[in-house]
CSV table of C-alpha atoms in Angstrom, one decimal:
chain,number,residue,atom,x,y,z
A,22,MET,CA,12.3,-1.1,-15.0
A,23,GLN,CA,13.0,2.7,-15.1
A,24,GLN,CA,15.7,4.2,-12.9
A,25,ALA,CA,13.1,6.5,-11.2
A,26,THR,CA,10.9,3.4,-10.3
A,27,LYS,CA,14.0,1.7,-8.9
A,28,HIS,CA,14.7,4.6,-6.6
A,29,ILE,CA,11.2,4.7,-5.2
A,30,LEU,CA,11.2,1.0,-4.6
A,31,PHE,CA,14.5,1.4,-2.8
A,32,VAL,CA,13.0,4.0,-0.5
A,33,ALA,CA,10.0,1.7,0.2
A,34,GLN,CA,12.4,-1.1,1.1
A,35,CYS,CA,14.4,1.2,3.4
A,36,ILE,CA,11.2,2.1,5.3
A,37,ALA,CA,10.2,-1.5,5.9
A,38,CYS,CA,13.8,-2.7,6.7
A,39,THR,CA,14.5,0.2,9.1
A,40,SER,CA,11.2,-0.4,10.9
A,41,ILE,CA,12.0,-4.1,11.3
A,42,ILE,CA,15.6,-3.5,12.5
A,43,TYR,CA,14.5,-1.0,15.0
A,44,PHE,CA,11.8,-3.3,16.4
A,45,LEU,CA,14.2,-6.1,16.8
A,46,SER,CA,16.8,-3.8,18.4
A,47,LEU,CA,14.2,-3.0,21.1
A,48,ILE,CA,14.0,-6.7,21.9
A,49,VAL,CA,17.7,-7.2,22.2
A,50,HIS,CA,18.3,-3.7,23.9
A,51,LEU,CA,20.6,-2.4,21.1
A,52,PRO,CA,21.6,1.3,21.5
A,53,VAL,CA,20.1,3.5,18.9
A,54,THR,CA,23.5,4.5,17.4
A,55,LEU,CA,24.3,0.9,16.8
A,56,THR,CA,20.8,0.3,15.4
A,57,ALA,CA,21.4,3.2,13.0
A,58,LEU,CA,24.7,1.6,11.8
A,59,VAL,CA,22.9,-1.7,11.3
A,60,ALA,CA,20.2,0.0,9.4
A,61,VAL,CA,22.7,1.9,7.2
A,62,ALA,CA,24.5,-1.4,6.4
A,63,ALA,CA,21.2,-3.1,5.6
A,64,VAL,CA,20.2,-0.2,3.3
A,65,ALA,CA,23.5,-0.4,1.5
A,66,GLY,CA,23.0,-4.1,1.0
A,67,ILE,CA,19.5,-3.5,-0.4
A,68,TRP,CA,20.9,-1.0,-2.9
A,69,PHE,CA,23.7,-3.4,-3.9
A,70,LEU,CA,21.3,-6.3,-4.4
A,71,GLN,CA,18.7,-4.4,-6.5
A,72,PRO,CA,18.5,-5.4,-10.2
A,73,ALA,CA,19.9,-3.0,-12.7
A,74,ALA,CA,17.5,-0.5,-14.2
A,75,ALA,CA,16.8,-0.2,-17.9
A,76,SER,CA,18.5,2.5,-20.0
A,77,ASN,CA,16.4,5.4,-21.1
A,78,THR,CA,15.7,5.4,-24.8
A,79,ALA,CA,13.0,8.0,-25.0
A,80,ASN,CA,13.5,10.9,-27.4
A,81,ARG,CA,14.4,14.3,-26.0
A,82,SER,CA,11.1,15.9,-26.8
A,83,GLU,CA,9.2,13.2,-25.0
A,84,GLN,CA,11.5,13.4,-22.0
A,85,SER,CA,10.9,17.1,-21.8
A,86,TRP,CA,7.1,16.7,-21.8
A,87,ALA,CA,7.3,13.9,-19.3
A,88,VAL,CA,9.4,16.1,-16.9
A,89,ILE,CA,7.0,19.0,-17.3
A,90,ILE,CA,3.9,16.9,-16.6
A,91,LEU,CA,5.6,15.3,-13.6
A,92,ALA,CA,6.5,18.7,-12.1
A,93,LEU,CA,3.0,19.9,-12.5
A,94,GLY,CA,1.6,16.8,-10.9
A,95,CYS,CA,4.0,17.1,-7.9
A,96,TYR,CA,3.1,20.8,-7.5
A,97,PHE,CA,-0.6,20.1,-7.3
A,98,ILE,CA,-0.1,17.2,-4.9
A,99,THR,CA,2.1,19.3,-2.6
A,100,LYS,CA,-0.3,22.2,-2.7
A,101,ASN,CA,-3.3,20.1,-1.8
A,102,ALA,CA,-1.4,18.1,0.8
A,103,LEU,CA,-0.3,21.3,2.6
A,104,SER,CA,-3.9,22.6,2.7
A,105,LEU,CA,-5.5,19.2,3.7
A,106,ALA,CA,-3.0,18.1,6.4
A,107,THR,CA,-3.5,18.6,10.1
A,108,LYS,CA,-0.7,19.2,12.6
A,109,HIS,CA,-1.0,15.9,14.4
A,110,GLY,CA,-2.8,13.9,11.8
A,111,GLN,CA,-6.4,12.7,11.9
A,112,PHE,CA,-8.0,10.9,14.9
A,113,ASP,CA,-6.4,7.4,14.5
A,114,ALA,CA,-3.0,9.0,14.0
A,115,VAL,CA,-3.3,10.6,17.4
A,116,ALA,CA,-5.0,7.7,19.1
A,117,ILE,CA,-3.0,4.8,17.6
A,118,TRP,CA,-0.1,5.3,15.2
A,119,ASN,CA,1.7,8.4,16.6
A,120,LEU,CA,0.9,7.2,20.1
A,121,PHE,CA,2.5,3.8,19.4
A,122,ALA,CA,5.5,5.6,17.9
A,123,LYS,CA,6.0,7.6,21.2
A,124,PHE,CA,5.8,4.3,23.2
A,125,LEU,CA,8.3,2.7,20.9
A,126,SER,CA,10.7,5.6,21.2
A,127,GLU,CA,11.2,4.8,24.9
A,128,PRO,CA,13.4,1.6,24.9
A,129,ASP,CA,12.8,0.9,28.6
A,130,ASN,CA,9.1,1.4,28.6
A,131,TRP,CA,7.8,0.4,25.2
A,132,HIS,CA,6.2,-2.7,26.5
A,133,SER,CA,3.7,-0.6,28.4
A,134,MET,CA,1.8,0.2,25.2
A,135,PHE,CA,0.2,-3.3,25.5
A,136,GLN,CA,-1.1,-2.5,28.9
A,137,ALA,CA,-2.2,1.1,28.2
A,138,SER,CA,-5.6,2.1,27.1
A,139,ALA,CA,-4.5,2.6,23.6
A,140,SER,CA,-6.7,1.2,20.8
A,141,HIS,CA,-5.7,-1.9,18.8
A,142,PRO,CA,-2.4,-2.9,20.5
A,143,ASP,CA,-2.4,-5.9,18.1
A,144,TYR,CA,-1.7,-3.8,15.1
A,145,PRO,CA,1.7,-4.5,13.4
A,146,LEU,CA,4.4,-1.9,14.0
A,147,CYS,CA,5.9,-0.9,10.6
A,148,LEU,CA,4.7,2.7,10.7
A,149,PRO,CA,5.2,3.5,14.4
A,150,ALA,CA,8.5,1.7,14.6
A,151,PHE,CA,9.9,3.6,11.7
A,152,GLU,CA,8.8,6.9,13.2
A,153,ALA,CA,10.1,5.9,16.6
A,154,PHE,CA,13.5,5.3,15.1
A,155,TRP,CA,13.7,8.8,13.9
A,156,PHE,CA,12.2,10.3,17.1
A,157,ARG,CA,15.1,8.8,19.0
A,158,LEU,CA,17.7,10.0,16.4
A,159,LEU,CA,16.3,13.5,16.0
A,160,GLY,CA,14.8,14.1,19.5
A,161,PRO,CA,11.3,15.0,20.8
A,162,SER,CA,11.1,18.0,18.6
A,163,SER,CA,10.7,15.7,15.6
A,164,GLU,CA,7.5,14.1,16.8
A,165,VAL,CA,5.3,16.4,14.7
A,166,LEU,CA,7.6,16.7,11.7
A,167,VAL,CA,8.5,13.0,11.1
A,168,PRO,CA,4.9,11.6,10.7
A,169,PHE,CA,4.0,14.4,8.3
A,170,VAL,CA,7.1,14.1,6.2
A,171,LEU,CA,6.7,10.4,5.9
A,172,SER,CA,3.0,10.5,5.1
A,173,PHE,CA,3.5,13.3,2.5
A,174,CYS,CA,6.4,11.4,0.8
A,175,ILE,CA,4.3,8.2,0.5
A,176,THR,CA,1.4,10.2,-0.8
A,177,LEU,CA,3.7,11.7,-3.5
A,178,PHE,CA,5.5,8.4,-4.3
A,179,ILE,CA,2.3,6.5,-5.2
A,180,PRO,CA,1.2,8.6,-8.2
A,181,ALA,CA,4.9,9.1,-9.1
A,182,ILE,CA,5.7,5.4,-9.4
A,183,ILE,CA,2.5,4.7,-11.4
A,184,TYR,CA,3.4,7.6,-13.7
A,185,PHE,CA,7.0,6.3,-14.2
A,186,GLU,CA,5.7,2.8,-15.0
A,187,GLN,CA,3.3,4.1,-17.6
A,188,VAL,CA,5.1,7.1,-19.1
A,189,ARG,CA,7.2,5.1,-21.5
A,190,LYS,CA,4.3,3.0,-22.6
A,191,ASN,CA,1.7,5.7,-23.2
A,192,LEU,CA,2.4,9.3,-22.1
A,193,PRO,CA,-1.2,10.5,-22.4
A,194,VAL,CA,-2.5,7.7,-20.1
A,195,ALA,CA,0.4,8.4,-17.6
A,196,ALA,CA,-0.4,12.1,-17.6
A,197,LEU,CA,-4.2,11.5,-17.1
A,198,VAL,CA,-3.5,9.2,-14.1
A,199,LEU,CA,-1.2,11.7,-12.6
A,200,PHE,CA,-3.7,14.5,-13.1
A,201,PHE,CA,-6.5,12.6,-11.4
A,202,LEU,CA,-4.4,11.6,-8.5
A,203,SER,CA,-3.0,15.0,-8.0
A,204,ARG,CA,-6.5,16.6,-7.9
A,205,ASP,CA,-8.1,13.8,-5.8
A,206,THR,CA,-8.6,15.5,-2.4
A,207,PHE,CA,-9.9,12.3,-0.8
A,208,TYR,CA,-6.7,10.4,-1.8
A,209,ILE,CA,-4.4,13.2,-0.6
A,210,GLU,CA,-6.3,13.8,2.6
A,211,LYS,CA,-6.1,10.1,3.5
A,212,GLY,CA,-2.5,10.1,2.4
A,213,VAL,CA,-1.5,12.9,4.8
A,214,SER,CA,-3.8,11.7,7.6
A,215,GLN,CA,-0.7,9.9,9.1
A,216,TYR,CA,-2.6,6.5,9.1
A,217,ALA,CA,-1.0,3.2,8.1
A,218,ASP,CA,-3.5,2.6,5.2
A,219,THR,CA,-1.5,4.6,2.7
A,220,LEU,CA,1.7,2.9,3.6
A,221,LEU,CA,0.0,-0.5,3.2
A,222,ALA,CA,-1.3,0.7,-0.2
A,223,PHE,CA,2.2,1.7,-1.2
A,224,PHE,CA,3.8,-1.6,-0.3
A,225,PHE,CA,1.0,-3.5,-2.1
A,226,LEU,CA,1.4,-1.4,-5.2
A,227,CYS,CA,5.2,-2.0,-5.1
A,228,ALA,CA,4.5,-5.8,-5.0
A,229,PHE,CA,2.5,-5.5,-8.2
A,230,ILE,CA,5.1,-3.6,-10.0
A,231,CYS,CA,7.9,-5.9,-9.0
A,232,ILE,CA,6.0,-9.1,-10.0
A,233,ASP,CA,5.4,-7.5,-13.4
A,234,HIS,CA,9.2,-7.2,-13.9
A,235,ALA,CA,10.0,-10.7,-12.7
A,236,LYS,CA,10.6,-11.9,-16.3
A,237,GLU,CA,13.5,-9.4,-16.5
A,238,ASN,CA,15.2,-10.6,-13.4
A,239,LYS,CA,14.4,-13.2,-10.7
A,240,ARG,CA,15.4,-10.8,-8.0
A,241,TYR,CA,12.2,-8.9,-8.6
A,242,ILE,CA,10.4,-12.0,-7.1
A,243,ALA,CA,12.3,-11.5,-3.9
A,244,LEU,CA,11.5,-7.7,-3.9
A,245,SER,CA,7.8,-8.5,-4.5
A,246,ALA,CA,7.9,-11.0,-1.7
A,247,ALA,CA,9.6,-8.5,0.6
A,248,PHE,CA,6.8,-6.0,-0.1
A,249,LEU,CA,4.2,-8.6,0.7
A,250,GLY,CA,6.0,-9.2,4.0
A,251,ALA,CA,6.0,-5.4,4.5
A,252,CYS,CA,2.2,-5.4,4.0
A,253,ILE,CA,1.9,-8.1,6.7
A,254,TRP,CA,4.1,-6.0,9.0
A,255,THR,CA,2.1,-2.8,8.4
A,256,LYS,CA,-1.6,-3.8,9.1
A,257,ASN,CA,-3.6,-6.9,9.9
A,258,GLU,CA,-5.3,-6.6,6.5
A,259,GLY,CA,-1.9,-7.0,4.9
A,260,THR,CA,-2.0,-10.7,5.8
A,261,VAL,CA,-5.1,-11.1,3.6
A,262,LEU,CA,-3.7,-9.1,0.8
A,263,ALA,CA,-0.4,-11.1,0.8
A,264,ALA,CA,-2.1,-14.5,0.9
A,265,LEU,CA,-4.3,-13.6,-2.0
A,266,PHE,CA,-1.4,-12.2,-4.0
A,267,ILE,CA,0.6,-15.4,-3.5
A,268,LEU,CA,-2.4,-17.5,-4.5
A,269,PHE,CA,-2.9,-15.6,-7.7
A,270,ASN,CA,0.8,-15.6,-8.6
A,271,LEU,CA,1.7,-19.2,-7.7
A,272,ARG,CA,3.2,-20.0,-11.2
A,273,THR,CA,5.6,-17.0,-11.1
A,274,LEU,CA,6.5,-17.4,-7.4
A,275,PHE,CA,7.0,-21.2,-7.3
A,276,SER,CA,8.4,-22.1,-10.8
A,277,GLY,CA,12.0,-21.9,-12.0
A,278,GLY,CA,13.5,-21.5,-8.6
A,279,GLY,CA,11.2,-18.7,-7.6
A,280,LEU,CA,10.5,-20.3,-4.2
A,281,LYS,CA,13.9,-19.4,-2.8
A,282,TYR,CA,13.4,-15.8,-3.9
A,283,LEU,CA,10.0,-15.8,-2.2
A,284,ALA,CA,11.4,-17.2,1.0
A,285,ALA,CA,14.4,-14.8,0.9
A,286,GLY,CA,12.1,-11.8,0.4
A,287,MET,CA,9.6,-12.6,3.1
A,288,ALA,CA,12.0,-14.0,5.8
A,289,LEU,CA,12.8,-10.8,7.7
A,290,PRO,CA,9.4,-9.2,7.8
A,291,LEU,CA,7.7,-12.5,8.7
A,292,LEU,CA,10.2,-13.0,11.5
A,293,ALA,CA,9.4,-9.6,13.0
A,294,TRP,CA,5.7,-10.2,12.6
A,295,LEU,CA,5.8,-13.6,14.2
A,296,ILE,CA,7.9,-12.4,17.1
A,297,PHE,CA,5.4,-9.5,17.6
A,298,LYS,CA,2.3,-11.5,17.3
A,299,THR,CA,3.4,-14.5,19.4
A,300,GLY,CA,5.5,-12.7,22.0
A,301,TYR,CA,3.8,-9.3,22.6
A,302,ALA,CA,0.5,-8.5,20.8
A,303,PRO,CA,-2.8,-9.4,22.4
A,304,ALA,CA,-5.4,-11.3,20.4
A,305,ASN,CA,-7.1,-9.4,17.6
A,306,ASP,CA,-10.5,-8.1,18.8
A,307,MET,CA,-12.3,-9.1,15.6
A,308,VAL,CA,-11.2,-12.7,16.1
A,309,ARG,CA,-11.6,-12.7,19.8
A,310,ASP,CA,-15.1,-11.4,19.8
A,311,GLN,CA,-16.4,-13.9,17.2
A,312,SER,CA,-19.4,-16.0,18.6
A,313,SER,CA,-22.3,-18.1,17.5
A,314,ASN,CA,-23.7,-14.9,15.9
A,315,THR,CA,-21.1,-15.2,13.1
A,316,PHE,CA,-23.1,-18.1,11.5
A,317,THR,CA,-26.3,-16.0,11.7
A,318,PHE,CA,-24.5,-13.0,10.1
A,319,LEU,CA,-23.6,-15.1,7.1
A,320,HIS,CA,-27.3,-15.8,6.5
A,321,THR,CA,-28.6,-12.3,7.1
A,322,GLY,CA,-29.4,-10.8,3.7
A,323,THR,CA,-29.8,-7.3,5.0
A,324,ARG,CA,-26.1,-7.2,6.0
A,325,TYR,CA,-25.0,-7.9,2.4
A,326,HIS,CA,-27.4,-5.2,1.1
A,327,THR,CA,-26.1,-2.6,3.6
A,328,ILE,CA,-22.5,-3.4,2.8
A,329,TRP,CA,-23.1,-3.3,-0.9
A,330,GLN,CA,-25.0,0.0,-0.7
A,331,SER,CA,-22.2,1.6,1.4
A,332,PHE,CA,-19.6,0.3,-1.1
A,333,LYS,CA,-21.4,1.8,-4.1
A,334,THR,CA,-21.7,5.1,-2.3
A,335,ASN,CA,-18.0,5.2,-1.4
A,336,LEU,CA,-17.0,4.1,-4.9
A,337,HIS,CA,-19.1,6.8,-6.6
A,338,ASP,CA,-18.4,9.7,-4.1
A,339,LYS,CA,-14.7,9.1,-3.3
A,340,PHE,CA,-13.3,6.9,-6.2
A,341,GLY,CA,-15.3,8.2,-9.2
A,342,TYR,CA,-12.4,8.2,-11.6
A,343,VAL,CA,-11.4,4.7,-10.5
A,344,GLU,CA,-15.0,3.6,-11.2
A,345,SER,CA,-14.9,5.1,-14.7
A,346,GLY,CA,-11.5,3.5,-15.3
A,347,PHE,CA,-12.8,0.1,-14.2
A,348,TYR,CA,-15.6,0.3,-16.8
A,349,LEU,CA,-13.1,1.3,-19.5
A,350,TYR,CA,-10.8,-1.6,-18.5
A,351,PHE,CA,-13.6,-4.1,-19.1
A,352,ILE,CA,-14.8,-2.4,-22.3
A,353,LEU,CA,-11.2,-2.7,-23.6
A,354,CYS,CA,-11.2,-6.4,-22.6
A,355,ILE,CA,-14.4,-6.9,-24.6
A,356,LEU,CA,-13.0,-5.1,-27.7
A,357,GLN,CA,-9.8,-7.2,-27.5
A,358,LYS,CA,-11.8,-10.3,-26.8
A,359,GLN,CA,-9.7,-11.1,-23.7
A,360,TRP,CA,-10.5,-12.0,-20.2
A,361,PRO,CA,-9.5,-9.5,-17.5
A,362,GLY,CA,-5.9,-10.0,-16.3
A,363,ARG,CA,-4.8,-11.9,-13.3
A,364,HIS,CA,-4.1,-8.7,-11.3
A,365,MET,CA,-7.7,-7.5,-11.8
A,366,TRP,CA,-9.1,-10.7,-10.6
A,367,LEU,CA,-6.8,-10.5,-7.6
A,368,LEU,CA,-8.0,-7.0,-6.7
A,369,LEU,CA,-11.6,-8.1,-7.0
A,370,CYS,CA,-11.0,-11.0,-4.7
A,371,CYS,CA,-9.4,-8.6,-2.2
A,372,LEU,CA,-12.5,-6.5,-2.3
A,373,CYS,CA,-14.6,-9.6,-1.8
A,374,ALA,CA,-12.5,-10.6,1.2
A,375,TYR,CA,-13.0,-7.1,2.7
A,376,PHE,CA,-16.7,-7.4,2.0
A,377,MET,CA,-16.9,-10.7,4.0
A,378,ILE,CA,-15.0,-9.2,6.9
A,379,TYR,CA,-17.9,-6.7,7.3
A,380,VAL,CA,-20.4,-9.5,7.0
A,381,ILE,CA,-19.0,-11.3,10.0
A,382,THR,CA,-17.8,-8.3,12.1
A,383,PRO,CA,-19.1,-8.5,15.7
A,384,ARG,CA,-19.2,-4.7,16.0
A,385,ASP,CA,-22.0,-2.5,14.9
A,386,LEU,CA,-22.1,-2.8,11.1
A,387,ASP,CA,-23.2,0.8,10.3
A,388,TRP,CA,-20.5,2.2,12.5
A,389,GLN,CA,-17.9,-0.1,11.1
A,390,LEU,CA,-18.8,0.8,7.5
A,391,ALA,CA,-18.8,4.5,8.3
A,392,THR,CA,-15.4,4.5,10.0
A,393,SER,CA,-13.4,2.1,7.9
A,394,GLN,CA,-14.8,1.0,4.5
A,395,ASP,CA,-13.4,4.0,2.5
A,396,ARG,CA,-10.0,3.4,4.2
A,397,LEU,CA,-10.0,-0.2,3.1
A,398,MET,CA,-10.9,0.8,-0.4
A,399,HIS,CA,-8.1,3.4,-0.2
A,400,GLN,CA,-5.7,0.5,0.5
A,401,LEU,CA,-6.5,-1.1,-2.8
A,402,MET,CA,-7.0,2.0,-4.9
A,403,PRO,CA,-3.3,2.6,-6.0
A,404,ALA,CA,-2.9,-1.0,-7.2
A,405,MET,CA,-6.3,-0.7,-9.0
A,406,VAL,CA,-5.2,2.5,-10.7
A,407,TYR,CA,-1.9,0.9,-11.7
A,408,VAL,CA,-3.7,-2.2,-13.2
A,409,ILE,CA,-6.2,-0.1,-15.1
A,410,ALA,CA,-3.5,2.3,-16.4
A,411,SER,CA,-1.4,-0.6,-17.6
A,412,LYS,CA,-4.4,-1.9,-19.5
A,413,LEU,CA,-5.3,1.4,-21.0
A,414,SER,CA,-1.6,2.0,-22.0
A,415,GLU,CA,-2.1,-0.9,-24.5
A,416,ILE,CA,-4.5,1.2,-26.6
A,417,ARG,CA,-1.8,3.0,-28.6
A,418,PHE,CA,0.1,-0.2,-29.4
A,419,ALA,CA,-3.2,-2.0,-30.3
A,420,LEU,CA,-4.0,0.8,-32.8
A,421,ALA,CA,-0.5,0.8,-34.2
A,422,LYS,CA,-0.7,-3.0,-34.8
A,423,LYS,CA,-4.0,-2.6,-36.5
A,424,GLU,CA,-2.7,0.1,-38.9
A,425,THR,CA,0.3,-2.0,-40.0
A,426,SER,CA,-1.7,-5.2,-40.5
């Protein structure tokens, strides 16, 4: 693993860990200064326990080009983010995430968020708890700045970490991925919307990267598990993503002592999530409102058709380069006479799981699709780009092997 990747993973861990520590501090009525000291100690421990990064063996010319390409990518992302961002974020940021953060920044009254008219009080608290921690440290004047800075950094980290993971394998592929993401106005707009979807996408991507490095060091299993726990602590959909991820990586996670690393990584986020769900959060409205109509929905063909048509439209209009990369991925698999990799099957199953959620939703289907399907696809897009880029990065090595044989 590259040093730059390690640093981004460290920041991701700090976000999740600080959020959890702050939430638990509210329960035990810990002063914010003491909470900050605990968070600093935890962050120092995370840095100390991280596996060592690989040494950089790239030649100087390649390093120079890599830095130039990265700088250009960061410039375009920053430029587009500043033009697409709104002062208080988009609608759900105002109605849900930033509102929750304001509740959580009041240690004596934060419980009232569950009785207020706020939407979805069952949503996990990773994003608002992290923001609330900084609201209390920096004061009310930070309530506009903190959500934007966090959302912008996450939007920047996602293409950067994919770039760092591919640049040593295949610089042209890494540059192409960075170019598409830096020019993708839909991705950047959703990124700086101040929603939790991009944070969930970031944690899920980090879990993929860590599990791919598990052969280097068993500690990466713990890191991958920690990011899965962070997914669960970020949004309700994270539970589905984490469960499927574990199912598809059973051999890596449960063999050779991997189970203890899995348990160690997921312990803290699962503890916070269980305390929140069992002690504070109301029942999820999707689950609560299920009825006898659910069985009817499963046998209604028009629902499947409507969902599929909406999916195709969103894929073509908002994720066009991902669609093209998906086809290239499968063409390469055919040329190499290989089945698609485990990660690709995992992501396809995640899409199917989201598809079935729409099938059984008790809400108006057209409204549900119009307001959320592109965001759910956005949650999976970074991991999909990473998997496709990893496959396409094999092209140079495949050609080299063919020439020498």
